[in-house]
Every structure is written in structure tokens, then in C-alpha cells.
């Protein structure tokens, strides 16, 4: 059987450790696998649809763009932790803001320009409710599609320090920021949450051999958290099991992308301020 070449974005040094480990694990099962690392998602997306990759470990925004560039791109697998996430808009617990309507005209801190969870989705939700705010972006790691914590942490710190009225953050990171001491537990109050959305997904290129891609998916879906060889890899990648890829929870992100004009309907980058 031919091998599979996968792309991944090096948003953190641990990405090398993760996929080198998966490479060893897959090759030990007679599956030829290699990976290429990218500095940002836009080039990874373009290489996937151009046929230079068989598969790509995609952010949700990368998935949206890939499908716009070539609707034949298909979802293969995703982590159990990629399903049904929510983002929150939070305010200081000791402040006067108590309802989403109180945010009208206020300054809301967000993550980077291209962060689905900390910028695109929560701002789209506010727009859908007719709530106009002044967004203060923290453009940390532009091009990484929010696959890092920097922008969200800076947004929450700005809220903590009284520099903004509210901050956009994923529920999981809000918990983390309390645990690590960035904010005091109980010092924020959630004014609203987005509808559940899905995050990363393994995307297969249109040209890729479906037999090879399906074999790759079968091996990943068969990984067990009880397996002492597989468990460290799953821990590093932040999951307990792989699940089949699904595409039903990206509609809200599609809407948000159209609203902000980041990409056009054919997947071309249209925002002149977007420089990965």
C-alpha cells in the first residue's frame, strides 16, 4: 500500500513530538506515514487542494477554506475533544454589566483576527443579536487560527486589568486561566455562550487514494486509551479517542467568515489586513 503524507501546523514545539510519535506508531503497524510542518494554515490549505498533501490536520477555519477551494475535500477523523465546544463572552464579576444588552457600545477583547473560537464566532453571535461592540483584537499568532492560547490570555488579562469591558474566550481556556492564576476563580461572569461548534478535523485531499486514507482513519479510530503505547500520544494531542469526522457544526463559522470578509465564496483571502 502506498504511504500517506499529512500536513500539520507547528503552532507549538510539541507538534514535532506528537506527529513523530504517531509516525512511529503507524509505521510499527505497517502503515507508511510521514508529515510536513507548516508555519501557518493558509499554505497548508493551498497545498492540500493542490495535491501536495494527502491529508491535513486542519483547524475549523482551515476546513472552511479548504471546502470553498475544493468541495471534494472530505472529513476523515476528529478528536473526541473537538466536538461541541462553546465560547463565552465574560465580564468582571464585580462590574455592572449583567446582560448581553449591556455590552452595546462597550469594548470587547478578542483573540487574533483568524481565531474562530475567540473572535469570529462570538462576534458573529453578538451581530446576530443586534449588539454593536468595539472589538479590541489581540493578534497573537496570526495564521495559526487560534490554535494557541496567547490571544485569549491577553484578552482575559485586559479584562482583569480593567482595560476592556468584556473578553471572548473558550470555556476550556477560561477554566485554565483560573487554574493557572491568570485570573482569580470566580472573578468573571459569563454573559453569553455561543452555540456548540466543532473544532479541528483531519481533511483528506480530493486526489488522495481513498483506500490509503480509509486505512489511515481505521488505524486512528482503533487507537485505545488503554494501550500504554498509544496513551502518551493521545495525551499530547489532547484526546482520549478518535471519532469519525463530521461536518454539521461548521455552519456558524461559515456565516462568520462571510460577515467579516476573510475569504470569499471560492476560498480566496479577501481581507487586506490578514497577513499570516
PDB file of C-alpha atoms in Angstrom:
ATOM      1  CA  UNK A   1       0.000   0.000   0.000  1.00  0.00           C
ATOM      2  CA  UNK A   2       1.218   3.497  -0.826  1.00  0.00           C
ATOM      3  CA  UNK A   3       2.039   5.827   2.029  1.00  0.00           C
ATOM      4  CA  UNK A   4       0.220   8.915   3.250  1.00  0.00           C
ATOM      5  CA  UNK A   5       1.710  12.397   3.609  1.00  0.00           C
ATOM      6  CA  UNK A   6      -0.033  14.646   6.123  1.00  0.00           C
ATOM      7  CA  UNK A   7       0.348  18.352   6.852  1.00  0.00           C
ATOM      8  CA  UNK A   8       0.240  19.880  10.329  1.00  0.00           C
ATOM      9  CA  UNK A   9       0.804  23.413  11.596  1.00  0.00           C
ATOM     10  CA  UNK A  10       3.637  23.917  14.089  1.00  0.00           C
ATOM     11  CA  UNK A  11       1.752  26.175  16.491  1.00  0.00           C
ATOM     12  CA  UNK A  12       3.842  24.764  19.363  1.00  0.00           C
ATOM     13  CA  UNK A  13       7.140  22.815  19.625  1.00  0.00           C
ATOM     14  CA  UNK A  14       5.207  19.807  20.912  1.00  0.00           C
ATOM     15  CA  UNK A  15       3.719  19.332  17.418  1.00  0.00           C
ATOM     16  CA  UNK A  16       7.019  17.740  16.322  1.00  0.00           C
ATOM     17  CA  UNK A  17       6.912  15.313  19.247  1.00  0.00           C
ATOM     18  CA  UNK A  18       3.253  14.472  18.623  1.00  0.00           C
ATOM     19  CA  UNK A  19       3.452  13.603  14.953  1.00  0.00           C
ATOM     20  CA  UNK A  20       6.866  11.947  15.173  1.00  0.00           C
ATOM     21  CA  UNK A  21       5.252   9.688  17.767  1.00  0.00           C
ATOM     22  CA  UNK A  22       2.268   8.974  15.554  1.00  0.00           C
ATOM     23  CA  UNK A  23       4.660   8.241  12.695  1.00  0.00           C
ATOM     24  CA  UNK A  24       6.439   5.582  14.771  1.00  0.00           C
ATOM     25  CA  UNK A  25       3.123   4.136  15.948  1.00  0.00           C
ATOM     26  CA  UNK A  26       1.693   3.913  12.421  1.00  0.00           C
ATOM     27  CA  UNK A  27       4.861   2.539  10.833  1.00  0.00           C
ATOM     28  CA  UNK A  28       5.001  -0.159  13.520  1.00  0.00           C
ATOM     29  CA  UNK A  29       1.647  -1.273  12.097  1.00  0.00           C
ATOM     30  CA  UNK A  30       2.980  -1.404   8.545  1.00  0.00           C
ATOM     31  CA  UNK A  31       1.402   1.874   7.520  1.00  0.00           C
ATOM     32  CA  UNK A  32       3.760   4.217   5.708  1.00  0.00           C
ATOM     33  CA  UNK A  33       3.194   7.711   7.087  1.00  0.00           C
ATOM     34  CA  UNK A  34       5.093  10.965   7.039  1.00  0.00           C
ATOM     35  CA  UNK A  35       4.255  14.568   7.818  1.00  0.00           C
ATOM     36  CA  UNK A  36       5.200  18.092   6.760  1.00  0.00           C
ATOM     37  CA  UNK A  37       5.059  21.026   9.164  1.00  0.00           C
ATOM     38  CA  UNK A  38       3.776  24.469   8.209  1.00  0.00           C
ATOM     39  CA  UNK A  39       4.175  27.862   9.827  1.00  0.00           C
ATOM     40  CA  UNK A  40       0.539  28.789   9.134  1.00  0.00           C
ATOM     41  CA  UNK A  41      -2.686  27.204   7.925  1.00  0.00           C
ATOM     42  CA  UNK A  42      -3.154  29.126   4.688  1.00  0.00           C
ATOM     43  CA  UNK A  43      -0.244  27.428   2.915  1.00  0.00           C
ATOM     44  CA  UNK A  44      -1.268  24.047   4.312  1.00  0.00           C
ATOM     45  CA  UNK A  45      -4.761  24.518   2.886  1.00  0.00           C
ATOM     46  CA  UNK A  46      -3.404  25.510  -0.513  1.00  0.00           C
ATOM     47  CA  UNK A  47      -1.012  22.552  -0.618  1.00  0.00           C
ATOM     48  CA  UNK A  48      -3.801  20.139   0.305  1.00  0.00           C
ATOM     49  CA  UNK A  49      -6.110  21.198  -2.521  1.00  0.00           C
ATOM     50  CA  UNK A  50      -3.166  21.452  -4.959  1.00  0.00           C
ATOM     51  CA  UNK A  51      -2.329  17.781  -4.407  1.00  0.00           C
ATOM     52  CA  UNK A  52       0.930  18.221  -2.500  1.00  0.00           C
ATOM     53  CA  UNK A  53      -0.541  16.537   0.597  1.00  0.00           C
ATOM     54  CA  UNK A  54      -2.806  13.525   1.058  1.00  0.00           C
ATOM     55  CA  UNK A  55      -4.300  14.775   4.306  1.00  0.00           C
ATOM     56  CA  UNK A  56      -4.057  17.745   6.629  1.00  0.00           C
ATOM     57  CA  UNK A  57      -4.730  18.211  10.326  1.00  0.00           C
ATOM     58  CA  UNK A  58      -6.963  21.240   9.940  1.00  0.00           C
ATOM     59  CA  UNK A  59      -8.301  23.947  12.188  1.00  0.00           C
ATOM     60  CA  UNK A  60     -12.028  24.674  11.735  1.00  0.00           C
ATOM     61  CA  UNK A  61     -11.192  27.763   9.693  1.00  0.00           C
ATOM     62  CA  UNK A  62      -8.814  25.746   7.506  1.00  0.00           C
ATOM     63  CA  UNK A  63     -11.632  23.252   6.937  1.00  0.00           C
ATOM     64  CA  UNK A  64     -13.965  26.039   5.816  1.00  0.00           C
ATOM     65  CA  UNK A  65     -11.416  27.446   3.391  1.00  0.00           C
ATOM     66  CA  UNK A  66     -10.447  24.030   2.007  1.00  0.00           C
ATOM     67  CA  UNK A  67     -14.059  23.211   1.210  1.00  0.00           C
ATOM     68  CA  UNK A  68     -14.514  26.555  -0.517  1.00  0.00           C
ATOM     69  CA  UNK A  69     -11.434  25.966  -2.633  1.00  0.00           C
ATOM     70  CA  UNK A  70     -12.484  22.399  -3.490  1.00  0.00           C
ATOM     71  CA  UNK A  71     -15.782  20.922  -2.231  1.00  0.00           C
ATOM     72  CA  UNK A  72     -14.385  17.412  -2.790  1.00  0.00           C
ATOM     73  CA  UNK A  73     -12.182  17.722   0.322  1.00  0.00           C
ATOM     74  CA  UNK A  74     -13.607  15.313   2.899  1.00  0.00           C
ATOM     75  CA  UNK A  75     -13.538  14.986   6.664  1.00  0.00           C
ATOM     76  CA  UNK A  76     -11.854  11.811   7.922  1.00  0.00           C
ATOM     77  CA  UNK A  77     -11.484  11.841  11.700  1.00  0.00           C
ATOM     78  CA  UNK A  78     -11.559  14.269  14.615  1.00  0.00           C
ATOM     79  CA  UNK A  79     -10.754  14.095  18.311  1.00  0.00           C
ATOM     80  CA  UNK A  80     -13.474  13.473  20.874  1.00  0.00           C
ATOM     81  CA  UNK A  81     -12.442  16.847  22.329  1.00  0.00           C
ATOM     82  CA  UNK A  82     -13.130  18.617  19.010  1.00  0.00           C
ATOM     83  CA  UNK A  83     -16.880  18.157  19.270  1.00  0.00           C
ATOM     84  CA  UNK A  84     -19.456  20.520  20.766  1.00  0.00           C
ATOM     85  CA  UNK A  85     -17.184  23.281  22.050  1.00  0.00           C
ATOM     86  CA  UNK A  86     -18.560  26.633  23.187  1.00  0.00           C
ATOM     87  CA  UNK A  87     -17.061  30.084  23.572  1.00  0.00           C
ATOM     88  CA  UNK A  88     -18.115  32.648  26.143  1.00  0.00           C
ATOM     89  CA  UNK A  89     -18.189  36.399  26.441  1.00  0.00           C
ATOM     90  CA  UNK A  90     -17.223  37.172  30.021  1.00  0.00           C
ATOM     91  CA  UNK A  91     -17.197  40.306  32.170  1.00  0.00           C
ATOM     92  CA  UNK A  92     -15.815  41.122  35.590  1.00  0.00           C
ATOM     93  CA  UNK A  93     -17.942  39.615  38.344  1.00  0.00           C
ATOM     94  CA  UNK A  94     -17.654  42.828  40.369  1.00  0.00           C
ATOM     95  CA  UNK A  95     -18.789  45.021  37.461  1.00  0.00           C
ATOM     96  CA  UNK A  96     -22.143  46.485  36.486  1.00  0.00           C
ATOM     97  CA  UNK A  97     -22.724  44.519  33.266  1.00  0.00           C
ATOM     98  CA  UNK A  98     -25.256  41.743  33.765  1.00  0.00           C
ATOM     99  CA  UNK A  99     -26.950  41.028  30.407  1.00  0.00           C
ATOM    100  CA  UNK A 100     -25.747  40.777  26.791  1.00  0.00           C
ATOM    101  CA  UNK A 101     -27.619  44.015  26.021  1.00  0.00           C
ATOM    102  CA  UNK A 102     -25.340  45.803  28.485  1.00  0.00           C
ATOM    103  CA  UNK A 103     -22.480  45.231  26.033  1.00  0.00           C
ATOM    104  CA  UNK A 104     -23.867  47.706  23.479  1.00  0.00           C
ATOM    105  CA  UNK A 105     -21.155  50.221  22.635  1.00  0.00           C
ATOM    106  CA  UNK A 106     -18.691  48.576  25.011  1.00  0.00           C
ATOM    107  CA  UNK A 107     -15.148  47.407  24.273  1.00  0.00           C
ATOM    108  CA  UNK A 108     -14.834  43.643  23.929  1.00  0.00           C
ATOM    109  CA  UNK A 109     -11.418  41.976  23.822  1.00  0.00           C
ATOM    110  CA  UNK A 110     -10.970  39.122  21.366  1.00  0.00           C
ATOM    111  CA  UNK A 111      -8.255  36.770  20.238  1.00  0.00           C
ATOM    112  CA  UNK A 112      -6.497  37.023  16.886  1.00  0.00           C
ATOM    113  CA  UNK A 113      -8.146  38.093  13.647  1.00  0.00           C
ATOM    114  CA  UNK A 114      -8.403  34.471  12.463  1.00  0.00           C
ATOM    115  CA  UNK A 115      -9.425  32.776  15.726  1.00  0.00           C
ATOM    116  CA  UNK A 116     -12.782  31.022  15.235  1.00  0.00           C
ATOM    117  CA  UNK A 117     -13.412  30.483  18.928  1.00  0.00           C
ATOM    118  CA  UNK A 118     -12.176  33.770  20.397  1.00  0.00           C
ATOM    119  CA  UNK A 119     -13.058  36.229  17.621  1.00  0.00           C
ATOM    120  CA  UNK A 120     -15.133  35.108  14.653  1.00  0.00           C
ATOM    121  CA  UNK A 121     -17.852  33.088  16.374  1.00  0.00           C
ATOM    122  CA  UNK A 122     -18.550  35.267  19.440  1.00  0.00           C
ATOM    123  CA  UNK A 123     -18.549  38.489  17.396  1.00  0.00           C
ATOM    124  CA  UNK A 124     -20.912  36.883  14.887  1.00  0.00           C
ATOM    125  CA  UNK A 125     -23.250  35.893  17.719  1.00  0.00           C
ATOM    126  CA  UNK A 126     -23.276  39.469  19.003  1.00  0.00           C
ATOM    127  CA  UNK A 127     -24.040  40.763  15.498  1.00  0.00           C
ATOM    128  CA  UNK A 128     -26.896  38.298  15.146  1.00  0.00           C
ATOM    129  CA  UNK A 129     -28.443  39.765  18.293  1.00  0.00           C
ATOM    130  CA  UNK A 130     -28.003  43.318  17.040  1.00  0.00           C
ATOM    131  CA  UNK A 131     -25.432  44.128  19.720  1.00  0.00           C
ATOM    132  CA  UNK A 132     -22.803  46.527  18.375  1.00  0.00           C
ATOM    133  CA  UNK A 133     -19.496  46.482  20.254  1.00  0.00           C
ATOM    134  CA  UNK A 134     -15.996  47.872  19.818  1.00  0.00           C
ATOM    135  CA  UNK A 135     -13.694  44.919  19.275  1.00  0.00           C
ATOM    136  CA  UNK A 136     -10.140  45.127  20.600  1.00  0.00           C
ATOM    137  CA  UNK A 137      -8.192  42.325  18.985  1.00  0.00           C
ATOM    138  CA  UNK A 138      -5.097  40.685  20.381  1.00  0.00           C
ATOM    139  CA  UNK A 139      -3.404  39.462  17.211  1.00  0.00           C
ATOM    140  CA  UNK A 140      -1.113  36.830  18.672  1.00  0.00           C
ATOM    141  CA  UNK A 141      -0.012  34.154  16.197  1.00  0.00           C
ATOM    142  CA  UNK A 142      -1.998  35.330  13.187  1.00  0.00           C
ATOM    143  CA  UNK A 143      -2.121  32.472  10.680  1.00  0.00           C
ATOM    144  CA  UNK A 144      -2.436  29.839  13.399  1.00  0.00           C
ATOM    145  CA  UNK A 145      -6.241  30.148  13.500  1.00  0.00           C
ATOM    146  CA  UNK A 146      -6.325  30.443  17.261  1.00  0.00           C
ATOM    147  CA  UNK A 147      -4.507  27.125  17.793  1.00  0.00           C
ATOM    148  CA  UNK A 148      -2.676  28.645  20.734  1.00  0.00           C
ATOM    149  CA  UNK A 149      -3.724  30.436  23.893  1.00  0.00           C
ATOM    150  CA  UNK A 150      -1.849  33.735  23.565  1.00  0.00           C
ATOM    151  CA  UNK A 151      -4.581  35.946  22.154  1.00  0.00           C
ATOM    152  CA  UNK A 152      -7.236  34.650  24.527  1.00  0.00           C
ATOM    153  CA  UNK A 153      -4.969  35.019  27.529  1.00  0.00           C
ATOM    154  CA  UNK A 154      -4.138  38.604  26.589  1.00  0.00           C
ATOM    155  CA  UNK A 155      -7.850  39.352  26.164  1.00  0.00           C
ATOM    156  CA  UNK A 156      -8.657  37.993  29.615  1.00  0.00           C
ATOM    157  CA  UNK A 157      -5.730  39.872  31.172  1.00  0.00           C
ATOM    158  CA  UNK A 158      -7.068  43.090  29.615  1.00  0.00           C
ATOM    159  CA  UNK A 159     -10.428  42.373  31.239  1.00  0.00           C
ATOM    160  CA  UNK A 160      -8.776  41.584  34.560  1.00  0.00           C
ATOM    161  CA  UNK A 161      -6.862  44.868  34.445  1.00  0.00           C
ATOM    162  CA  UNK A 162      -9.921  46.925  33.593  1.00  0.00           C
ATOM    163  CA  UNK A 163      -8.754  47.873  30.085  1.00  0.00           C
ATOM    164  CA  UNK A 164     -11.833  46.407  28.370  1.00  0.00           C
ATOM    165  CA  UNK A 165     -15.425  45.716  29.355  1.00  0.00           C
ATOM    166  CA  UNK A 166     -15.603  42.073  28.275  1.00  0.00           C
ATOM    167  CA  UNK A 167     -13.498  39.310  26.753  1.00  0.00           C
ATOM    168  CA  UNK A 168     -14.134  36.410  24.364  1.00  0.00           C
ATOM    169  CA  UNK A 169     -12.712  33.073  25.449  1.00  0.00           C
ATOM    170  CA  UNK A 170     -13.380  29.358  25.083  1.00  0.00           C
ATOM    171  CA  UNK A 171     -14.917  27.710  28.124  1.00  0.00           C
ATOM    172  CA  UNK A 172     -11.944  25.361  28.461  1.00  0.00           C
ATOM    173  CA  UNK A 173      -9.419  28.207  28.443  1.00  0.00           C
ATOM    174  CA  UNK A 174     -11.477  30.202  30.932  1.00  0.00           C
ATOM    175  CA  UNK A 175     -11.138  27.266  33.312  1.00  0.00           C
ATOM    176  CA  UNK A 176      -7.404  27.011  32.560  1.00  0.00           C
ATOM    177  CA  UNK A 177      -6.797  30.709  33.220  1.00  0.00           C
ATOM    178  CA  UNK A 178      -8.348  30.321  36.643  1.00  0.00           C
ATOM    179  CA  UNK A 179      -6.288  27.218  37.426  1.00  0.00           C
ATOM    180  CA  UNK A 180      -3.002  28.818  36.376  1.00  0.00           C
ATOM    181  CA  UNK A 181      -3.657  32.045  38.298  1.00  0.00           C
ATOM    182  CA  UNK A 182      -4.054  34.424  35.359  1.00  0.00           C
ATOM    183  CA  UNK A 183      -7.437  35.354  36.845  1.00  0.00           C
ATOM    184  CA  UNK A 184      -8.915  34.566  40.217  1.00  0.00           C
ATOM    185  CA  UNK A 185     -11.553  31.829  40.113  1.00  0.00           C
ATOM    186  CA  UNK A 186     -14.951  33.466  40.371  1.00  0.00           C
ATOM    187  CA  UNK A 187     -13.666  36.876  39.248  1.00  0.00           C
ATOM    188  CA  UNK A 188     -15.542  36.712  35.917  1.00  0.00           C
ATOM    189  CA  UNK A 189     -19.158  36.239  34.947  1.00  0.00           C
ATOM    190  CA  UNK A 190     -20.389  34.704  31.683  1.00  0.00           C
ATOM    191  CA  UNK A 191     -22.857  36.925  29.827  1.00  0.00           C
ATOM    192  CA  UNK A 192     -23.398  34.622  26.864  1.00  0.00           C
ATOM    193  CA  UNK A 193     -22.206  31.451  25.201  1.00  0.00           C
ATOM    194  CA  UNK A 194     -22.108  30.574  21.531  1.00  0.00           C
ATOM    195  CA  UNK A 195     -23.970  27.631  20.127  1.00  0.00           C
ATOM    196  CA  UNK A 196     -21.848  24.442  20.201  1.00  0.00           C
ATOM    197  CA  UNK A 197     -19.345  24.139  17.366  1.00  0.00           C
ATOM    198  CA  UNK A 198     -16.734  21.622  16.243  1.00  0.00           C
ATOM    199  CA  UNK A 199     -13.025  22.344  16.117  1.00  0.00           C
ATOM    200  CA  UNK A 200     -10.168  20.509  14.361  1.00  0.00           C
ATOM    201  CA  UNK A 201     -10.695  17.845  11.711  1.00  0.00           C
ATOM    202  CA  UNK A 202      -8.461  15.620   9.607  1.00  0.00           C
ATOM    203  CA  UNK A 203      -9.140  16.557   5.989  1.00  0.00           C
ATOM    204  CA  UNK A 204      -8.378  14.321   3.009  1.00  0.00           C
ATOM    205  CA  UNK A 205      -7.356  15.737  -0.359  1.00  0.00           C
ATOM    206  CA  UNK A 206      -9.548  15.030  -3.403  1.00  0.00           C
ATOM    207  CA  UNK A 207      -6.686  13.288  -5.199  1.00  0.00           C
ATOM    208  CA  UNK A 208      -5.696  11.049  -2.265  1.00  0.00           C
ATOM    209  CA  UNK A 209      -6.107   7.301  -2.658  1.00  0.00           C
ATOM    210  CA  UNK A 210      -9.323   6.529  -0.720  1.00  0.00           C
ATOM    211  CA  UNK A 211      -8.057   3.071   0.216  1.00  0.00           C
ATOM    212  CA  UNK A 212      -4.980   4.583   1.888  1.00  0.00           C
ATOM    213  CA  UNK A 213      -6.980   7.346   3.561  1.00  0.00           C
ATOM    214  CA  UNK A 214      -9.532   4.856   4.885  1.00  0.00           C
ATOM    215  CA  UNK A 215      -6.752   2.624   6.225  1.00  0.00           C
ATOM    216  CA  UNK A 216      -5.239   5.660   7.976  1.00  0.00           C
ATOM    217  CA  UNK A 217      -8.614   6.503   9.510  1.00  0.00           C
ATOM    218  CA  UNK A 218      -9.192   2.911  10.594  1.00  0.00           C
ATOM    219  CA  UNK A 219      -5.882   2.809  12.434  1.00  0.00           C
ATOM    220  CA  UNK A 220      -6.561   6.092  14.234  1.00  0.00           C
ATOM    221  CA  UNK A 221     -10.116   5.095  15.149  1.00  0.00           C
ATOM    222  CA  UNK A 222      -8.721   1.854  16.554  1.00  0.00           C
ATOM    223  CA  UNK A 223      -6.300   3.565  18.955  1.00  0.00           C
ATOM    224  CA  UNK A 224      -7.148   2.755  22.561  1.00  0.00           C
ATOM    225  CA  UNK A 225      -6.500   4.985  25.559  1.00  0.00           C
ATOM    226  CA  UNK A 226      -5.896   1.766  27.492  1.00  0.00           C
ATOM    227  CA  UNK A 227      -2.915   0.976  25.247  1.00  0.00           C
ATOM    228  CA  UNK A 228       0.245   2.119  27.097  1.00  0.00           C
ATOM    229  CA  UNK A 229       1.983   2.772  23.762  1.00  0.00           C
ATOM    230  CA  UNK A 230      -0.833   4.933  22.375  1.00  0.00           C
ATOM    231  CA  UNK A 231      -1.870   6.754  25.536  1.00  0.00           C
ATOM    232  CA  UNK A 232       1.070   9.229  25.713  1.00  0.00           C
ATOM    233  CA  UNK A 233       0.412  10.246  22.106  1.00  0.00           C
ATOM    234  CA  UNK A 234      -3.283  10.745  22.760  1.00  0.00           C
ATOM    235  CA  UNK A 235      -2.495  12.777  25.881  1.00  0.00           C
ATOM    236  CA  UNK A 236      -0.127  15.038  23.953  1.00  0.00           C
ATOM    237  CA  UNK A 237      -2.719  15.608  21.234  1.00  0.00           C
ATOM    238  CA  UNK A 238      -5.460  16.231  23.801  1.00  0.00           C
ATOM    239  CA  UNK A 239      -7.925  13.398  23.233  1.00  0.00           C
ATOM    240  CA  UNK A 240      -8.981  10.066  24.631  1.00  0.00           C
ATOM    241  CA  UNK A 241     -10.215   8.635  21.328  1.00  0.00           C
ATOM    242  CA  UNK A 242     -10.556   9.485  17.666  1.00  0.00           C
ATOM    243  CA  UNK A 243     -14.052   9.781  16.205  1.00  0.00           C
ATOM    244  CA  UNK A 244     -15.283   9.884  12.602  1.00  0.00           C
ATOM    245  CA  UNK A 245     -15.082  13.361  11.126  1.00  0.00           C
ATOM    246  CA  UNK A 246     -18.368  15.214  10.913  1.00  0.00           C
ATOM    247  CA  UNK A 247     -19.247  18.460   9.163  1.00  0.00           C
ATOM    248  CA  UNK A 248     -22.556  19.522  10.716  1.00  0.00           C
ATOM    249  CA  UNK A 249     -21.171  22.010  13.244  1.00  0.00           C
ATOM    250  CA  UNK A 250     -19.324  24.453  10.971  1.00  0.00           C
ATOM    251  CA  UNK A 251     -22.312  26.426   9.636  1.00  0.00           C
ATOM    252  CA  UNK A 252     -21.964  29.217  12.199  1.00  0.00           C
ATOM    253  CA  UNK A 253     -18.301  29.645  11.258  1.00  0.00           C
ATOM    254  CA  UNK A 254     -19.221  29.788   7.572  1.00  0.00           C
ATOM    255  CA  UNK A 255     -21.575  32.652   8.412  1.00  0.00           C
ATOM    256  CA  UNK A 256     -18.945  34.440  10.495  1.00  0.00           C
ATOM    257  CA  UNK A 257     -16.384  34.173   7.668  1.00  0.00           C
ATOM    258  CA  UNK A 258     -18.843  35.702   5.216  1.00  0.00           C
ATOM    259  CA  UNK A 259     -19.676  38.522   7.633  1.00  0.00           C
ATOM    260  CA  UNK A 260     -16.069  39.530   8.225  1.00  0.00           C
ATOM    261  CA  UNK A 261     -14.948  39.003   4.618  1.00  0.00           C
ATOM    262  CA  UNK A 262     -11.887  36.957   5.488  1.00  0.00           C
ATOM    263  CA  UNK A 263     -12.405  34.622   2.500  1.00  0.00           C
ATOM    264  CA  UNK A 264     -14.730  34.873  -0.463  1.00  0.00           C
ATOM    265  CA  UNK A 265     -17.079  32.108  -1.566  1.00  0.00           C
ATOM    266  CA  UNK A 266     -14.306  30.392  -3.542  1.00  0.00           C
ATOM    267  CA  UNK A 267     -11.850  30.404  -0.644  1.00  0.00           C
ATOM    268  CA  UNK A 268      -9.657  33.298  -1.768  1.00  0.00           C
ATOM    269  CA  UNK A 269      -8.252  35.503   1.014  1.00  0.00           C
ATOM    270  CA  UNK A 270     -10.060  38.838   0.773  1.00  0.00           C
ATOM    271  CA  UNK A 271      -9.207  40.691   3.989  1.00  0.00           C
ATOM    272  CA  UNK A 272      -6.270  43.009   3.098  1.00  0.00           C
ATOM    273  CA  UNK A 273      -5.265  43.155   6.759  1.00  0.00           C
ATOM    274  CA  UNK A 274      -4.787  39.395   7.028  1.00  0.00           C
ATOM    275  CA  UNK A 275      -1.038  38.663   6.822  1.00  0.00           C
ATOM    276  CA  UNK A 276      -0.217  35.135   8.090  1.00  0.00           C
TER     277      UNK A 276
END
